mmCIF file of C-alpha atoms and ligand atoms in Angstrom:
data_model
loop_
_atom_site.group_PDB
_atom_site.id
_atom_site.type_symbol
_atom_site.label_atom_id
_atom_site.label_comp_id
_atom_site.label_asym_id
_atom_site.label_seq_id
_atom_site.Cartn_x
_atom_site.Cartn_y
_atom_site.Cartn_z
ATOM 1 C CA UNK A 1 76.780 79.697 126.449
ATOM 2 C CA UNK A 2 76.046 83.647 125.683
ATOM 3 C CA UNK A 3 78.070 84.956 123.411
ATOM 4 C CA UNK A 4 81.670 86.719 124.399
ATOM 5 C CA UNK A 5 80.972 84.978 128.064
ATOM 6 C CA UNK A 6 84.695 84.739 129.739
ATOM 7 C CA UNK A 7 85.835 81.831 130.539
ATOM 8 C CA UNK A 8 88.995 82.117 133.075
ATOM 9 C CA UNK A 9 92.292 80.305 132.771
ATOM 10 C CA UNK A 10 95.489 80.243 134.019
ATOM 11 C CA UNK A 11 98.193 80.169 131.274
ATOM 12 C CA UNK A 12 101.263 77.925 131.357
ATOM 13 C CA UNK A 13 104.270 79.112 130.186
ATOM 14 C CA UNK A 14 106.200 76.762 127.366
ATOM 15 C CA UNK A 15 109.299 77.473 125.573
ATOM 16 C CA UNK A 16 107.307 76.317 121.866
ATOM 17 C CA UNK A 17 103.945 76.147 121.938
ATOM 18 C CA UNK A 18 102.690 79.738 122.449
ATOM 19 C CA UNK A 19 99.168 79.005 123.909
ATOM 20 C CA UNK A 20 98.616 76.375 126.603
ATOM 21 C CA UNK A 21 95.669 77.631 129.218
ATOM 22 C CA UNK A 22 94.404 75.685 132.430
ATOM 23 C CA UNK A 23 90.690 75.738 133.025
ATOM 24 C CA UNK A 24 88.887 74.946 136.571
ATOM 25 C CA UNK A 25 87.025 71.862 134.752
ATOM 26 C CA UNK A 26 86.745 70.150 131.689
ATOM 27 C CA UNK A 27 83.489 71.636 131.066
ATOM 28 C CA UNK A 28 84.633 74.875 131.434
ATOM 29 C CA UNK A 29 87.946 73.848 129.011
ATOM 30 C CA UNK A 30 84.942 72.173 126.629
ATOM 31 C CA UNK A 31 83.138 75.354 126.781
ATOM 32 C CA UNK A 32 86.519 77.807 125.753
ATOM 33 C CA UNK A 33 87.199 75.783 122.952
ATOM 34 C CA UNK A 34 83.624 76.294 121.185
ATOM 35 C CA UNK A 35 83.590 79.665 121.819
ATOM 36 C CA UNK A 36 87.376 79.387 120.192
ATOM 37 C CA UNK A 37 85.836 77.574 117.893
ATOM 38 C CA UNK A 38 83.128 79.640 116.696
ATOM 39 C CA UNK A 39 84.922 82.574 116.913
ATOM 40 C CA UNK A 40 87.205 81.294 113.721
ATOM 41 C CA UNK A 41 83.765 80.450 112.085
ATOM 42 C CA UNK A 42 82.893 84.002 112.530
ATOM 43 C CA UNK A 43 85.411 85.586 111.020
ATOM 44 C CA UNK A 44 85.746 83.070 108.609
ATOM 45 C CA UNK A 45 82.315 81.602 107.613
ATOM 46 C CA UNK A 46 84.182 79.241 104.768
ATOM 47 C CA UNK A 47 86.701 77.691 107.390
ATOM 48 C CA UNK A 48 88.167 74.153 106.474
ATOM 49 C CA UNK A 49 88.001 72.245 109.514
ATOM 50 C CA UNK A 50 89.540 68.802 110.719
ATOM 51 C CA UNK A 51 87.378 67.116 113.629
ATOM 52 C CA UNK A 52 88.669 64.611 115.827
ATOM 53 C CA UNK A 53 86.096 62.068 117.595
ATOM 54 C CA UNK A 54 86.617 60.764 120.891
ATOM 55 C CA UNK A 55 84.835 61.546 124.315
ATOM 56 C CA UNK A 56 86.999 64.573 124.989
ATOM 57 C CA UNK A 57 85.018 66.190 121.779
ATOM 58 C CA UNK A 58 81.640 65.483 123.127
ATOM 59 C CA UNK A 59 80.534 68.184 124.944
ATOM 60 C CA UNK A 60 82.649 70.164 122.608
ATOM 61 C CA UNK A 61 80.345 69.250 119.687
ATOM 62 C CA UNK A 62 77.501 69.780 121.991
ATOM 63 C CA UNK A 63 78.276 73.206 123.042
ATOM 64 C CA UNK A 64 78.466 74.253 119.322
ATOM 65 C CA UNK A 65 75.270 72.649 118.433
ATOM 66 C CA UNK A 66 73.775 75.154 121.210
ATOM 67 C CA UNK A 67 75.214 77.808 119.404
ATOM 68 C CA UNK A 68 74.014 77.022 116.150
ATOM 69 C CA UNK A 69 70.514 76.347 117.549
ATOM 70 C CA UNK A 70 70.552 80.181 118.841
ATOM 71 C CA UNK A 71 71.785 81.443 116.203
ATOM 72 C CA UNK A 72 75.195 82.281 117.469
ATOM 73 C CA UNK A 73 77.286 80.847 114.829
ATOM 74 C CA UNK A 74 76.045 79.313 111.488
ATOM 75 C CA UNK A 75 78.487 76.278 110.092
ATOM 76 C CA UNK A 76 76.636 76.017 106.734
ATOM 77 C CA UNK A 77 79.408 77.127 104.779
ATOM 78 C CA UNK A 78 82.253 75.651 106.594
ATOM 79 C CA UNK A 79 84.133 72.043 104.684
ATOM 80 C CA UNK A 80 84.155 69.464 107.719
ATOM 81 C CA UNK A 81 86.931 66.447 107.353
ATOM 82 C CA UNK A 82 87.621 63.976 109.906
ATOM 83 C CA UNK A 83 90.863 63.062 111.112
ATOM 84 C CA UNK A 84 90.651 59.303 111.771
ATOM 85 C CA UNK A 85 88.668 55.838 110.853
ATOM 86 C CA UNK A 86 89.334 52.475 111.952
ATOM 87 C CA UNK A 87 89.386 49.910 108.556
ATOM 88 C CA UNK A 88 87.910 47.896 107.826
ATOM 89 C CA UNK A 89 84.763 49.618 109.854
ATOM 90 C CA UNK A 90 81.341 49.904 108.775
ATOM 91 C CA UNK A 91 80.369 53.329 108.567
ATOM 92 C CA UNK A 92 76.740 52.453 110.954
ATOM 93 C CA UNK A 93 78.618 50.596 113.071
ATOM 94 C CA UNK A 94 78.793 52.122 116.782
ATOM 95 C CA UNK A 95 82.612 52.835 117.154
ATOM 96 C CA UNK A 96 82.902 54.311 113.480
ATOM 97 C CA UNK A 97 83.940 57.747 113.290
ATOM 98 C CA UNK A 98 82.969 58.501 110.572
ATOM 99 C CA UNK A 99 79.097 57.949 112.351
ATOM 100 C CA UNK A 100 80.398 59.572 114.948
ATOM 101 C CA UNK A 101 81.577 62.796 112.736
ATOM 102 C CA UNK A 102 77.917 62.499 110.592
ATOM 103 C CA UNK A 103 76.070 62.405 113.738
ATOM 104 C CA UNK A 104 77.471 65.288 116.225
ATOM 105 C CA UNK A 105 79.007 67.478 113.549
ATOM 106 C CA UNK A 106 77.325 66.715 110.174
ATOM 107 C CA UNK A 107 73.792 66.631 111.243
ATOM 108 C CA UNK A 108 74.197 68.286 114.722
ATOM 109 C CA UNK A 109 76.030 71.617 113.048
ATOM 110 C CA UNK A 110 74.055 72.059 110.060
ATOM 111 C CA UNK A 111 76.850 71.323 107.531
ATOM 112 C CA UNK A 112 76.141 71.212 104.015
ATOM 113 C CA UNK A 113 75.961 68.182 102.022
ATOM 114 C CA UNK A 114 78.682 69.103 99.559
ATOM 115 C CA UNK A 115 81.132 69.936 102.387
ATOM 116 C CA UNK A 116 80.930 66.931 104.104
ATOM 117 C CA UNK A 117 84.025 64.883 103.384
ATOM 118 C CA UNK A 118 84.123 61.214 105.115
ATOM 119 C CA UNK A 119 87.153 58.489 104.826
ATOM 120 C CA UNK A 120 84.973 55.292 103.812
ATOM 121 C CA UNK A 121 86.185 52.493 106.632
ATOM 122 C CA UNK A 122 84.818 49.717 103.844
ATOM 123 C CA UNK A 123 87.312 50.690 100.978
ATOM 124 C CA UNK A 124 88.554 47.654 99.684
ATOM 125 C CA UNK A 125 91.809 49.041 99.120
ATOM 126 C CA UNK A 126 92.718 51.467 102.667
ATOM 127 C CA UNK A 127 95.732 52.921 100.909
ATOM 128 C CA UNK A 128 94.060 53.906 97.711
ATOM 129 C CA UNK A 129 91.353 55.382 99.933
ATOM 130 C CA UNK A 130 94.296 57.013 102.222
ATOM 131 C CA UNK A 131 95.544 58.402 98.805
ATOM 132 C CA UNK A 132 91.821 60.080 97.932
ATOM 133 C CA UNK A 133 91.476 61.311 101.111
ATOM 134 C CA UNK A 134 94.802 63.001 101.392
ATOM 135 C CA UNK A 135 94.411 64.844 97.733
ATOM 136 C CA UNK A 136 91.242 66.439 99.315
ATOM 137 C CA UNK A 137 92.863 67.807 101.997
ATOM 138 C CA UNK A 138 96.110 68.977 100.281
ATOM 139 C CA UNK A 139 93.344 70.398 97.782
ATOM 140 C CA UNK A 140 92.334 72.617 100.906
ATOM 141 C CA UNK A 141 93.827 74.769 103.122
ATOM 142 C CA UNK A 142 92.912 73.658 106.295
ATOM 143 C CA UNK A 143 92.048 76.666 108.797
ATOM 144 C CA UNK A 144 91.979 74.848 112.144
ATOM 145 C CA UNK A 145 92.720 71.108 113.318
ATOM 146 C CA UNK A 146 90.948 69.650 116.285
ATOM 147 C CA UNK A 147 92.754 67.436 118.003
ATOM 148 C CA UNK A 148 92.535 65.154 121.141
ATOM 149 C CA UNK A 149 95.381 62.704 122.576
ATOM 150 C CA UNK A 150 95.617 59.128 122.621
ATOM 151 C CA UNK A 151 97.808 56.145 123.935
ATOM 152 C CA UNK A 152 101.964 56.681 123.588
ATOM 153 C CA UNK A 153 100.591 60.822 122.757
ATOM 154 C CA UNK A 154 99.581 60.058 119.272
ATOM 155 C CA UNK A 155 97.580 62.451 117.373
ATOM 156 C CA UNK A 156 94.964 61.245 115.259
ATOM 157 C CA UNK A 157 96.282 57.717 114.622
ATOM 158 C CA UNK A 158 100.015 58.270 114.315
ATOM 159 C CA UNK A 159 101.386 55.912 116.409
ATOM 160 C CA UNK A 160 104.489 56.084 118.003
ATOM 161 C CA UNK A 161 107.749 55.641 115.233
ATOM 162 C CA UNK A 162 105.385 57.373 112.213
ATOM 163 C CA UNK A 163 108.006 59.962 111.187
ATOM 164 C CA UNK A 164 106.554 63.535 110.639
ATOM 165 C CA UNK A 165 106.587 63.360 107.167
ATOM 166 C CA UNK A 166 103.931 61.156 106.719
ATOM 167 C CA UNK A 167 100.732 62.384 104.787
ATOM 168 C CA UNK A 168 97.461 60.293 105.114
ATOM 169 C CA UNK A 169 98.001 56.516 105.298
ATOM 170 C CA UNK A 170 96.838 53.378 106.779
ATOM 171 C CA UNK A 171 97.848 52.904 110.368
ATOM 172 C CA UNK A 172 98.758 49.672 112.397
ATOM 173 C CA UNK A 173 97.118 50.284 115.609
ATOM 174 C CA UNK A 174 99.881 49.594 118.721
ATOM 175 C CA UNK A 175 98.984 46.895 121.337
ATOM 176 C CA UNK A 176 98.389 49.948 123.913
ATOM 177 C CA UNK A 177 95.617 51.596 121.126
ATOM 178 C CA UNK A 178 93.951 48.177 120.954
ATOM 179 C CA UNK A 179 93.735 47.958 124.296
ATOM 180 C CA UNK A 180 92.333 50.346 124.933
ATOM 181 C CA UNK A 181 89.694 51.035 122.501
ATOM 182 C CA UNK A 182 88.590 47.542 123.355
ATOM 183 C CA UNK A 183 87.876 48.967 126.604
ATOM 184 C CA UNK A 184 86.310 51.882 125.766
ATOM 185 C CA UNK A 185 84.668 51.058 122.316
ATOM 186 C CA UNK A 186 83.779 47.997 122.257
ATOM 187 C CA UNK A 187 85.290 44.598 121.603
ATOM 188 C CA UNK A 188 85.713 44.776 118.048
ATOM 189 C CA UNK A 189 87.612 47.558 116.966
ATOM 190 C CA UNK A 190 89.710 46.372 114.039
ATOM 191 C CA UNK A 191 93.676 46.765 114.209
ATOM 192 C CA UNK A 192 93.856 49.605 111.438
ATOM 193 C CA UNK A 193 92.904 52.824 110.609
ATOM 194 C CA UNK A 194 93.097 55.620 108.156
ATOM 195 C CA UNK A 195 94.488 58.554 109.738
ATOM 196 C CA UNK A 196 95.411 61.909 108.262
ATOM 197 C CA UNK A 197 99.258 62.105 108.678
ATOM 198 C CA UNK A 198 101.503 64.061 110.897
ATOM 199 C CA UNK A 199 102.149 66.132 108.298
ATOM 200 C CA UNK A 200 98.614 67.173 107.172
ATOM 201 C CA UNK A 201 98.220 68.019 110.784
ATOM 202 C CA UNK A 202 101.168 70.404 110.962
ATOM 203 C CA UNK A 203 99.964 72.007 108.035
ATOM 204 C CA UNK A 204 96.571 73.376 109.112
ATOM 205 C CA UNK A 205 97.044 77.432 110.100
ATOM 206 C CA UNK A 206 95.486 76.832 113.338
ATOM 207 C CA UNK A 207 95.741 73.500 115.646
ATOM 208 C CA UNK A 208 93.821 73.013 119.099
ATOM 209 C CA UNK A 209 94.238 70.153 120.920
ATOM 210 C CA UNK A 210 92.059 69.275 124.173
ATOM 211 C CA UNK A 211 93.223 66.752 126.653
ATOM 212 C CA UNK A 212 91.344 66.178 130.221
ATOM 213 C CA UNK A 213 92.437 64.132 133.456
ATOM 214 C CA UNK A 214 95.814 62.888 134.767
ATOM 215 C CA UNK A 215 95.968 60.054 131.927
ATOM 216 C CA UNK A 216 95.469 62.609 129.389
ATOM 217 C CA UNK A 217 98.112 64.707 131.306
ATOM 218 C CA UNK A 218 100.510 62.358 131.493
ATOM 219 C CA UNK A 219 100.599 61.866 127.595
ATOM 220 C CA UNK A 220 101.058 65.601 127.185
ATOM 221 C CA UNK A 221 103.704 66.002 129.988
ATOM 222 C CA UNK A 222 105.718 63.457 127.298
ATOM 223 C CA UNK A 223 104.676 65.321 124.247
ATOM 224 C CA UNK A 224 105.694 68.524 126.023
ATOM 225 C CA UNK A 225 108.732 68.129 127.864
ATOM 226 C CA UNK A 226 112.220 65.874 126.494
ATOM 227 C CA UNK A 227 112.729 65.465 123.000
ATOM 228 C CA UNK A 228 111.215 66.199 120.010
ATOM 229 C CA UNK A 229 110.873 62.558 118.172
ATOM 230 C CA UNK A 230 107.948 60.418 116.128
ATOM 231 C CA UNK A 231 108.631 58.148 119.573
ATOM 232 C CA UNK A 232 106.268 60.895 121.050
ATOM 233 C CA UNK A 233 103.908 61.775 118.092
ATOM 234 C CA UNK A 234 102.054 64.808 119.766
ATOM 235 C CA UNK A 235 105.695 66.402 120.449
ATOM 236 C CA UNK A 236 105.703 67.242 116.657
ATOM 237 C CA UNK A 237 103.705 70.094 117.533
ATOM 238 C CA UNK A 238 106.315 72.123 118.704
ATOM 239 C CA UNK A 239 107.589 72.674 115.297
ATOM 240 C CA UNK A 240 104.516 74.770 114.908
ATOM 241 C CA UNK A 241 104.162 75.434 118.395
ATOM 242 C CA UNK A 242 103.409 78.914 117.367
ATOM 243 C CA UNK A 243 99.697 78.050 115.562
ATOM 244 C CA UNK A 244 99.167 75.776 118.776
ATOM 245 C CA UNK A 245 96.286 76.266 121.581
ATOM 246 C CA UNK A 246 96.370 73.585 123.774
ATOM 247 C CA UNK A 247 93.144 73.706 126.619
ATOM 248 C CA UNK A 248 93.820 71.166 129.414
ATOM 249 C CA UNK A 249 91.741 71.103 132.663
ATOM 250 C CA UNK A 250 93.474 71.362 136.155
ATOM 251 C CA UNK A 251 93.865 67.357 137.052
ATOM 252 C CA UNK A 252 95.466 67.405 133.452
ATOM 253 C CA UNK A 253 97.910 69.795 134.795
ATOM 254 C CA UNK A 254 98.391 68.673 137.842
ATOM 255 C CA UNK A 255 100.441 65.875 135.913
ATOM 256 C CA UNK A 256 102.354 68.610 134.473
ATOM 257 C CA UNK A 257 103.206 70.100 137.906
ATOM 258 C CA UNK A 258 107.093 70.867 138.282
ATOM 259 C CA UNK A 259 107.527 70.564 134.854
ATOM 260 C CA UNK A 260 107.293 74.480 133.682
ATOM 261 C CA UNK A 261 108.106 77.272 136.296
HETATM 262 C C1 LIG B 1 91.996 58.321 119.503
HETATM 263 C C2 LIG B 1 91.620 58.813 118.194
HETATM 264 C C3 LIG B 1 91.683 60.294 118.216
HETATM 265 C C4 LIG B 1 91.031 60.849 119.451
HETATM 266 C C5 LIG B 1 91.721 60.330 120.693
HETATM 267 C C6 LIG B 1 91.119 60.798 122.009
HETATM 268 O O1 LIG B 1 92.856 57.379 119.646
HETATM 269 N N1 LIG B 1 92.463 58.304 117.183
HETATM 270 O O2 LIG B 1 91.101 60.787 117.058
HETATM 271 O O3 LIG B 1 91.136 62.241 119.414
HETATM 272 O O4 LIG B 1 91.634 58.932 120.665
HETATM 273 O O5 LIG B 1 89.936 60.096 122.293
HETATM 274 P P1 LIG B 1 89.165 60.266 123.671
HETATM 275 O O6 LIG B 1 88.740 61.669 123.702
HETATM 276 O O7 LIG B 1 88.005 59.304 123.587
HETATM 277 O O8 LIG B 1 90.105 59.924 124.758
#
């Protein structure tokens, strides 16, 4: 994409969350968040940056990779941490994220070796390596969180009950999550993960989340509407609502119809 091209969108209007816009397509919703993307990079070359996995990021990651390959944005000096792994998970195995995160944003963005930071999916003890992991990131201030949305709206792998508090820890994955990363990943993804917490989440000074499609929509129509309760995970980001950008595309929002007007 050239550089300062304008993507248009249609902004919805929510009592908390200060920035949720409506794009034609998901590629044109993939498209606005690189370019909001790389514009933090810009004027921050040194940005900390969480990156979630999942196919919603794809053409996300690819976009930027573009960019870096023209020259439009250089990621060199930016710290890249991940926001999820499943344990136990060998990190070559196909569904690991933390393959995932080396291959499309490690190696695809040009980050540098020492600011790669990776949650190891064969620790032998997940909680010890939930502990490491979580004194790197309150060690950094973390300029922006990428974020998708997943079964029951969790973030990351906060499941639905994991109070807001909670700093990085090892997850038990519901029945819904299983379910459907069995689908979609493959048969063996394990029952855990390591996910940053709620809480490290909420603390990053900016958060994006991207969600696409009428399932998608429907988990953010819960998140966004009703209560605000660790029943609804993603719904913990209208506490912060005000360092929130959340890019949907229009079948997303047609799930949202009636509920904002
Ligand atoms: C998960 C992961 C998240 C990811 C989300 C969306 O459950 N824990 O890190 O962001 O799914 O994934 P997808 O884009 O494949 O739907």
């Amino acid at each position: 994409m050239k550089k300062g091209k304008i993507l248009t969108f249609k902004k919805l209007r929510h009592p908390e969350i200060s920035n949720i816009r409506i794009f034609q397509s998901s590629e044109h919703a993939s498209l606005a968040a690189a370019q909001f993307i790389s514009d933090i990079i810009r004027h921050n070359p040194t940005a900390a940056i969480t990156y979630a996995t999942g196919e919603t990021m794809i053409p996300v990651y690819s976009a930027l990779a573009k960019m870096v390959g023209h020259g439009e944005v250089d990621f060199s000096k930016t710290k890249a941490f991940h926001l999820d792994e499943y344990h136990p998970c060998n990190p070559d195995s196909p569904h690991s994220f933390a393959r995932y995160i080396r291959e499309r944003v490690f190696e695809a963005l040009g980050i540098s070796e020492e600011n790669r930071f990776l949650m190891n999916g064969l620790a032998k003890n997940p909680k010890t390596e939930a502990s490491r992991y979580n004194f790197l990131l309150k060690k950094e201030k973390i300029d922006l969180a990428i974020l998708g949305i997943g079964p029951g709206s969790h973030i990351g792998f906060n499941e639905k009950g994991t109070p807001f508090d909670k700093e990085t820890h090892l997850a038990n994955l519901s029945q819904e999550t299983i379910d459907r990363d069995r689908i979609e990943r493959g048969q063996n993804t394990p029952e855990h993960a390591i996910t940053q917490g709620i809480s490290n989440i909420l603390s990053a000074k900016k958060i994006l989340l991207l969600g696409y499609g009428s399932k998608k929509g429907s988990y953010l129509g819960a998140a966004l509407t009703g209560s605000i309760t660790p029943d609804i995970p993603a719904s913990a980001l209208r506490l912060v609502g005000d360092k929130v950008s959340v890019f949907i595309d229009n079948e997303a929002a047609r799930s949202l119809d009636g509920v904002f007007s």
